[in-house]
Amino acid sequence: MTNELMTDEMKAALADLPNIDAEHWRPLEIDRLVGPDAPRHAPRILVLYGSLRERSFSRFAAEEAARLLRAFGAEVRLYSPAGLPLPDDCEADHPKVQELRELAQWSEGMLWASPERHGAMTSIMKAQIDWIPLSLGGVRSTQGKTLAILQVSGGSQSFNSVNQMRILGRWMRMLTIPNQSSVPKAFNEFDEHGRMRLSPLYLRIVDVCEELMKFTWMNRDRSAYLIERYSERVESAEEVSRRVNQSTI
């Protein structure tokens, strides 16, 4: 796939990335990632961030990642946690909860961006993850989907938040990609408009987004088979046996 074969949406997204050197930009070669009969629609990526501040560096990083993902050909939704109640503080029919769960089901991959606060991810980030159950009406909203993680810090570089999110990704039965990003002293990395300055830290986020897209292309058509488990097949067989062998109807 060459630059001439990029869609108008991808070209528009690339034009909004002033730090990208077009000479070295490479659109994904889809035929090298999937078979000829695999779905070719744009990968659906949900982006979550973990801060409500007006000048939120995790939101800035998430927005920058969203621009990059679109340039790589993704359909991206950015969820705002503003107004999301604490887990179990209301019923699941709350509009913000429903919006989050619908986006989780819609997505084929996710990117989580959290600040580090008191050596951990923020409660805002964790609340979003806690509102996404492993199963909704028999539909698994996270299992088998891809995940990329990144964090921003106010001080020196740390990996506490990404390490915790990696554990959560495994718990949510997601395919968390090997690459990750940690942005120290984030107040130095974004300009007054919230755009990230060119640096090795920016290039790392580009790498994370590119890798997320590649893994999502490779995984999404195969995820149902990859997550199929013997224990669930046995359980289903037992349920069928109990139903057809009832002594009374």
mmCIF file of C-alpha atoms in Angstrom:
data_model
loop_
_atom_site.group_PDB
_atom_site.id
_atom_site.type_symbol
_atom_site.label_atom_id
_atom_site.label_comp_id
_atom_site.label_asym_id
_atom_site.label_seq_id
_atom_site.Cartn_x
_atom_site.Cartn_y
_atom_site.Cartn_z
ATOM 1 C CA MET A 1 0.000 0.000 0.000
ATOM 2 C CA THR A 2 1.573 3.317 -1.071
ATOM 3 C CA ASN A 3 0.775 6.895 -0.155
ATOM 4 C CA GLU A 4 -1.191 7.162 -3.409
ATOM 5 C CA LEU A 5 -3.576 4.496 -2.084
ATOM 6 C CA MET A 6 -4.359 6.328 1.155
ATOM 7 C CA THR A 7 -7.993 7.260 1.689
ATOM 8 C CA ASP A 8 -9.080 10.890 1.839
ATOM 9 C CA GLU A 9 -9.722 10.461 5.572
ATOM 10 C CA MET A 10 -6.188 9.167 6.132
ATOM 11 C CA LYS A 11 -4.683 12.013 4.092
ATOM 12 C CA ALA A 12 -6.698 14.580 6.055
ATOM 13 C CA ALA A 13 -5.582 13.042 9.350
ATOM 14 C CA LEU A 14 -1.954 12.998 8.217
ATOM 15 C CA ALA A 15 -2.191 16.669 7.227
ATOM 16 C CA ASP A 16 -3.106 17.454 10.848
ATOM 17 C CA LEU A 17 0.139 15.902 12.126
ATOM 18 C CA PRO A 18 2.831 18.588 11.715
ATOM 19 C CA ASN A 19 5.459 16.484 13.525
ATOM 20 C CA ILE A 20 5.228 13.635 11.022
ATOM 21 C CA ASP A 21 7.804 13.498 8.245
ATOM 22 C CA ALA A 22 5.744 12.441 5.224
ATOM 23 C CA GLU A 23 8.859 11.061 3.518
ATOM 24 C CA HIS A 24 9.176 8.410 6.201
ATOM 25 C CA TRP A 25 5.468 7.763 6.801
ATOM 26 C CA ARG A 26 4.335 4.328 5.680
ATOM 27 C CA PRO A 27 0.651 3.388 5.413
ATOM 28 C CA LEU A 28 -0.012 -0.094 6.722
ATOM 29 C CA GLU A 29 0.379 -2.915 4.198
ATOM 30 C CA ILE A 30 -2.871 -4.701 4.969
ATOM 31 C CA ASP A 31 -2.180 -7.669 2.691
ATOM 32 C CA ARG A 32 0.860 -8.519 4.832
ATOM 33 C CA LEU A 33 -1.278 -8.596 7.986
ATOM 34 C CA VAL A 34 -4.466 -10.450 6.991
ATOM 35 C CA GLY A 35 -5.659 -13.030 4.498
ATOM 36 C CA PRO A 36 -7.515 -12.191 1.278
ATOM 37 C CA ASP A 37 -10.934 -13.024 2.759
ATOM 38 C CA ALA A 38 -10.542 -10.997 5.973
ATOM 39 C CA PRO A 39 -12.815 -7.987 6.605
ATOM 40 C CA ARG A 40 -11.342 -4.755 5.246
ATOM 41 C CA HIS A 41 -13.383 -2.151 7.124
ATOM 42 C CA ALA A 42 -11.453 0.420 9.178
ATOM 43 C CA PRO A 43 -10.438 -0.975 12.579
ATOM 44 C CA ARG A 44 -12.668 0.456 15.312
ATOM 45 C CA ILE A 45 -10.595 1.885 18.173
ATOM 46 C CA LEU A 46 -11.958 3.287 21.454
ATOM 47 C CA VAL A 47 -9.699 5.772 23.266
ATOM 48 C CA LEU A 48 -10.069 6.384 27.023
ATOM 49 C CA TYR A 49 -8.215 8.931 29.155
ATOM 50 C CA GLY A 50 -8.039 9.471 32.901
ATOM 51 C CA SER A 51 -8.334 13.142 33.806
ATOM 52 C CA LEU A 52 -11.037 15.830 33.961
ATOM 53 C CA ARG A 53 -8.720 18.833 34.213
ATOM 54 C CA GLU A 54 -9.268 21.624 31.701
ATOM 55 C CA ARG A 55 -5.604 21.316 30.720
ATOM 56 C CA SER A 56 -5.408 17.542 30.860
ATOM 57 C CA PHE A 57 -2.181 16.066 29.534
ATOM 58 C CA SER A 58 -3.644 12.563 29.399
ATOM 59 C CA ARG A 59 -6.447 13.940 27.223
ATOM 60 C CA PHE A 60 -3.908 15.748 25.039
ATOM 61 C CA ALA A 61 -1.942 12.500 24.657
ATOM 62 C CA ALA A 62 -5.155 10.594 23.902
ATOM 63 C CA GLU A 63 -6.172 13.160 21.283
ATOM 64 C CA GLU A 64 -2.725 12.992 19.707
ATOM 65 C CA ALA A 65 -2.975 9.208 19.596
ATOM 66 C CA ALA A 66 -6.452 9.462 18.052
ATOM 67 C CA ARG A 67 -5.069 11.648 15.242
ATOM 68 C CA LEU A 68 -2.303 9.147 14.574
ATOM 69 C CA LEU A 69 -4.682 6.195 14.612
ATOM 70 C CA ARG A 70 -6.923 7.929 12.056
ATOM 71 C CA ALA A 71 -3.885 8.562 9.852
ATOM 72 C CA PHE A 72 -3.170 4.824 10.038
ATOM 73 C CA GLY A 73 -6.732 4.174 8.861
ATOM 74 C CA ALA A 74 -8.707 3.608 12.065
ATOM 75 C CA GLU A 75 -12.206 4.704 12.931
ATOM 76 C CA VAL A 76 -11.703 6.292 16.342
ATOM 77 C CA ARG A 77 -14.075 7.216 19.153
ATOM 78 C CA LEU A 78 -12.800 9.296 22.088
ATOM 79 C CA TYR A 79 -14.863 8.828 25.251
ATOM 80 C CA SER A 80 -15.112 11.693 27.747
ATOM 81 C CA PRO A 81 -15.331 10.510 31.377
ATOM 82 C CA ALA A 82 -16.971 13.773 32.469
ATOM 83 C CA GLY A 83 -20.227 12.923 34.239
ATOM 84 C CA LEU A 84 -19.457 9.221 34.654
ATOM 85 C CA PRO A 85 -20.556 8.185 38.168
ATOM 86 C CA LEU A 86 -18.476 6.051 40.499
ATOM 87 C CA PRO A 87 -18.903 2.302 39.979
ATOM 88 C CA ASP A 88 -21.964 0.974 41.861
ATOM 89 C CA ASP A 89 -23.077 4.526 42.738
ATOM 90 C CA CYS A 90 -25.980 4.222 40.293
ATOM 91 C CA GLU A 91 -27.679 1.689 38.065
ATOM 92 C CA ALA A 92 -26.046 0.582 34.833
ATOM 93 C CA ASP A 93 -28.733 2.365 32.802
ATOM 94 C CA HIS A 94 -27.067 5.733 33.539
ATOM 95 C CA PRO A 95 -26.512 7.475 30.158
ATOM 96 C CA LYS A 96 -22.737 7.808 30.598
ATOM 97 C CA VAL A 97 -22.429 4.150 31.582
ATOM 98 C CA GLN A 98 -24.531 3.075 28.628
ATOM 99 C CA GLU A 99 -22.449 5.225 26.276
ATOM 100 C CA LEU A 100 -19.222 3.666 27.569
ATOM 101 C CA ARG A 101 -20.522 0.105 27.346
ATOM 102 C CA GLU A 102 -21.875 0.588 23.843
ATOM 103 C CA LEU A 103 -18.527 1.973 22.707
ATOM 104 C CA ALA A 104 -16.711 -0.949 24.343
ATOM 105 C CA GLN A 105 -18.899 -3.401 22.417
ATOM 106 C CA TRP A 106 -18.464 -1.398 19.196
ATOM 107 C CA SER A 107 -14.681 -1.352 19.439
ATOM 108 C CA GLU A 108 -12.213 -3.882 18.063
ATOM 109 C CA GLY A 109 -9.313 -2.399 19.998
ATOM 110 C CA MET A 110 -8.684 0.216 22.683
ATOM 111 C CA LEU A 111 -6.083 2.711 23.804
ATOM 112 C CA TRP A 112 -5.954 3.778 27.460
ATOM 113 C CA ALA A 113 -4.098 6.937 28.555
ATOM 114 C CA SER A 114 -3.824 7.713 32.256
ATOM 115 C CA PRO A 115 -1.913 10.201 34.366
ATOM 116 C CA GLU A 116 0.057 8.897 37.317
ATOM 117 C CA ARG A 117 -1.293 10.195 40.614
ATOM 118 C CA HIS A 118 0.163 9.103 43.977
ATOM 119 C CA GLY A 119 2.117 6.401 42.170
ATOM 120 C CA ALA A 120 -0.907 4.876 40.455
ATOM 121 C CA MET A 121 -3.400 5.325 37.651
ATOM 122 C CA THR A 122 -6.182 7.775 38.464
ATOM 123 C CA SER A 123 -9.525 6.775 39.938
ATOM 124 C CA ILE A 124 -11.123 8.312 36.836
ATOM 125 C CA MET A 125 -9.272 5.837 34.640
ATOM 126 C CA LYS A 126 -10.055 2.907 36.900
ATOM 127 C CA ALA A 127 -13.750 3.853 37.129
ATOM 128 C CA GLN A 128 -14.118 3.629 33.356
ATOM 129 C CA ILE A 129 -12.548 0.186 33.285
ATOM 130 C CA ASP A 130 -14.659 -0.970 36.251
ATOM 131 C CA TRP A 131 -17.857 0.023 34.457
ATOM 132 C CA ILE A 132 -16.972 -2.295 31.538
ATOM 133 C CA PRO A 133 -17.902 -5.841 32.604
ATOM 134 C CA LEU A 134 -16.322 -8.935 31.095
ATOM 135 C CA SER A 135 -19.685 -9.970 29.667
ATOM 136 C CA LEU A 136 -22.830 -8.063 28.744
ATOM 137 C CA GLY A 137 -25.848 -10.174 27.885
ATOM 138 C CA GLY A 138 -23.618 -12.956 26.643
ATOM 139 C CA VAL A 139 -21.489 -10.535 24.581
ATOM 140 C CA ARG A 140 -17.879 -10.148 25.690
ATOM 141 C CA SER A 141 -17.107 -6.457 25.448
ATOM 142 C CA THR A 142 -13.322 -6.688 25.920
ATOM 143 C CA GLN A 143 -12.191 -10.300 25.565
ATOM 144 C CA GLY A 144 -9.951 -10.937 22.583
ATOM 145 C CA LYS A 145 -9.663 -7.257 21.641
ATOM 146 C CA THR A 146 -6.376 -5.401 21.338
ATOM 147 C CA LEU A 147 -5.166 -2.795 23.826
ATOM 148 C CA ALA A 148 -2.438 -0.139 23.856
ATOM 149 C CA ILE A 149 -1.476 1.724 27.038
ATOM 150 C CA LEU A 150 0.267 5.001 27.776
ATOM 151 C CA GLN A 151 0.727 7.299 30.747
ATOM 152 C CA VAL A 152 1.759 10.880 31.488
ATOM 153 C CA SER A 153 3.569 12.038 34.604
ATOM 154 C CA GLY A 154 4.160 15.400 36.224
ATOM 155 C CA GLY A 155 7.615 14.374 37.412
ATOM 156 C CA SER A 156 10.355 12.034 36.304
ATOM 157 C CA GLN A 157 9.601 9.046 34.133
ATOM 158 C CA SER A 158 7.622 6.293 35.786
ATOM 159 C CA PHE A 159 5.871 3.133 34.660
ATOM 160 C CA ASN A 160 3.464 2.556 37.543
ATOM 161 C CA SER A 161 0.307 3.428 35.599
ATOM 162 C CA VAL A 162 1.193 1.456 32.475
ATOM 163 C CA ASN A 163 2.151 -1.541 34.619
ATOM 164 C CA GLN A 164 -1.213 -1.413 36.391
ATOM 165 C CA MET A 165 -3.119 -0.982 33.138
ATOM 166 C CA ARG A 166 -1.250 -3.932 31.657
ATOM 167 C CA ILE A 167 -2.471 -6.071 34.564
ATOM 168 C CA LEU A 168 -6.012 -4.790 34.035
ATOM 169 C CA GLY A 169 -5.797 -5.508 30.312
ATOM 170 C CA ARG A 170 -4.885 -9.095 31.084
ATOM 171 C CA TRP A 171 -7.731 -9.291 33.611
ATOM 172 C CA MET A 172 -10.134 -7.979 30.958
ATOM 173 C CA ARG A 173 -8.763 -10.743 28.699
ATOM 174 C CA MET A 174 -7.419 -8.305 26.133
ATOM 175 C CA LEU A 175 -4.409 -8.683 23.853
ATOM 176 C CA THR A 176 -2.185 -5.909 25.250
ATOM 177 C CA ILE A 177 0.500 -5.018 22.724
ATOM 178 C CA PRO A 178 4.183 -5.205 23.763
ATOM 179 C CA ASN A 179 4.940 -1.526 23.127
ATOM 180 C CA GLN A 180 3.865 1.202 25.555
ATOM 181 C CA SER A 181 4.541 4.872 26.244
ATOM 182 C CA SER A 182 5.370 6.872 29.367
ATOM 183 C CA VAL A 183 5.680 10.666 29.075
ATOM 184 C CA PRO A 184 7.564 12.329 31.974
ATOM 185 C CA LYS A 185 7.231 16.030 32.842
ATOM 186 C CA ALA A 186 4.271 16.204 30.505
ATOM 187 C CA PHE A 187 3.915 19.960 31.042
ATOM 188 C CA ASN A 188 7.044 20.361 28.889
ATOM 189 C CA GLU A 189 5.799 18.131 26.075
ATOM 190 C CA PHE A 190 2.634 19.958 24.973
ATOM 191 C CA ASP A 191 2.226 23.472 23.611
ATOM 192 C CA GLU A 192 -0.410 26.030 24.595
ATOM 193 C CA HIS A 193 -2.878 24.436 22.157
ATOM 194 C CA GLY A 194 -2.472 20.963 23.639
ATOM 195 C CA ARG A 195 -0.430 19.614 20.733
ATOM 196 C CA MET A 196 2.542 17.427 21.519
ATOM 197 C CA ARG A 197 5.966 18.734 20.611
ATOM 198 C CA LEU A 198 8.303 16.715 18.408
ATOM 199 C CA SER A 199 10.627 14.605 20.552
ATOM 200 C CA PRO A 200 11.600 10.963 21.088
ATOM 201 C CA LEU A 201 8.574 10.769 23.435
ATOM 202 C CA TYR A 202 6.273 11.783 20.578
ATOM 203 C CA LEU A 203 7.900 9.239 18.273
ATOM 204 C CA ARG A 204 7.232 6.545 20.877
ATOM 205 C CA ILE A 205 3.499 7.325 20.776
ATOM 206 C CA VAL A 206 3.614 7.069 16.982
ATOM 207 C CA ASP A 207 5.215 3.632 17.364
ATOM 208 C CA VAL A 208 2.545 2.538 19.872
ATOM 209 C CA CYS A 209 -0.282 3.586 17.555
ATOM 210 C CA GLU A 210 1.293 1.872 14.550
ATOM 211 C CA GLU A 211 1.775 -1.341 16.527
ATOM 212 C CA LEU A 212 -1.785 -1.228 17.875
ATOM 213 C CA MET A 213 -3.132 -0.960 14.348
ATOM 214 C CA LYS A 214 -1.014 -3.859 13.093
ATOM 215 C CA PHE A 215 -2.044 -6.125 15.962
ATOM 216 C CA THR A 216 -5.706 -5.146 15.535
ATOM 217 C CA TRP A 217 -5.658 -5.998 11.839
ATOM 218 C CA MET A 218 -4.025 -9.361 12.559
ATOM 219 C CA ASN A 219 -6.202 -10.233 15.537
ATOM 220 C CA ARG A 220 -9.778 -9.109 14.980
ATOM 221 C CA ASP A 221 -10.817 -11.717 12.410
ATOM 222 C CA ARG A 222 -9.168 -14.477 14.448
ATOM 223 C CA SER A 223 -10.057 -13.409 17.993
ATOM 224 C CA ALA A 224 -13.165 -15.613 18.277
ATOM 225 C CA TYR A 225 -11.049 -18.691 17.570
ATOM 226 C CA LEU A 226 -8.091 -17.562 19.664
ATOM 227 C CA ILE A 227 -10.192 -17.093 22.818
ATOM 228 C CA GLU A 228 -12.196 -20.307 22.424
ATOM 229 C CA ARG A 229 -11.479 -22.477 25.465
ATOM 230 C CA TYR A 230 -11.820 -26.138 26.337
ATOM 231 C CA SER A 231 -13.282 -25.370 29.797
ATOM 232 C CA GLU A 232 -16.151 -23.404 28.247
ATOM 233 C CA ARG A 233 -16.867 -26.163 25.729
ATOM 234 C CA VAL A 234 -17.055 -28.679 28.568
ATOM 235 C CA GLU A 235 -19.337 -26.409 30.595
ATOM 236 C CA SER A 236 -21.641 -25.905 27.635
ATOM 237 C CA ALA A 237 -21.818 -29.667 27.069
ATOM 238 C CA GLU A 238 -22.760 -30.223 30.705
ATOM 239 C CA GLU A 239 -25.518 -27.622 30.482
ATOM 240 C CA VAL A 240 -26.936 -29.283 27.384
ATOM 241 C CA SER A 241 -26.798 -32.690 29.098
ATOM 242 C CA ARG A 242 -28.680 -31.419 32.156
ATOM 243 C CA ARG A 243 -31.364 -29.877 29.988
ATOM 244 C CA VAL A 244 -32.048 -32.912 27.794
ATOM 245 C CA ASN A 245 -31.895 -35.404 30.670
ATOM 246 C CA GLN A 246 -34.354 -33.739 33.031
ATOM 247 C CA SER A 247 -36.476 -36.273 34.887
ATOM 248 C CA THR A 248 -39.456 -33.959 34.892
ATOM 249 C CA ILE A 249 -40.639 -31.332 32.435
#
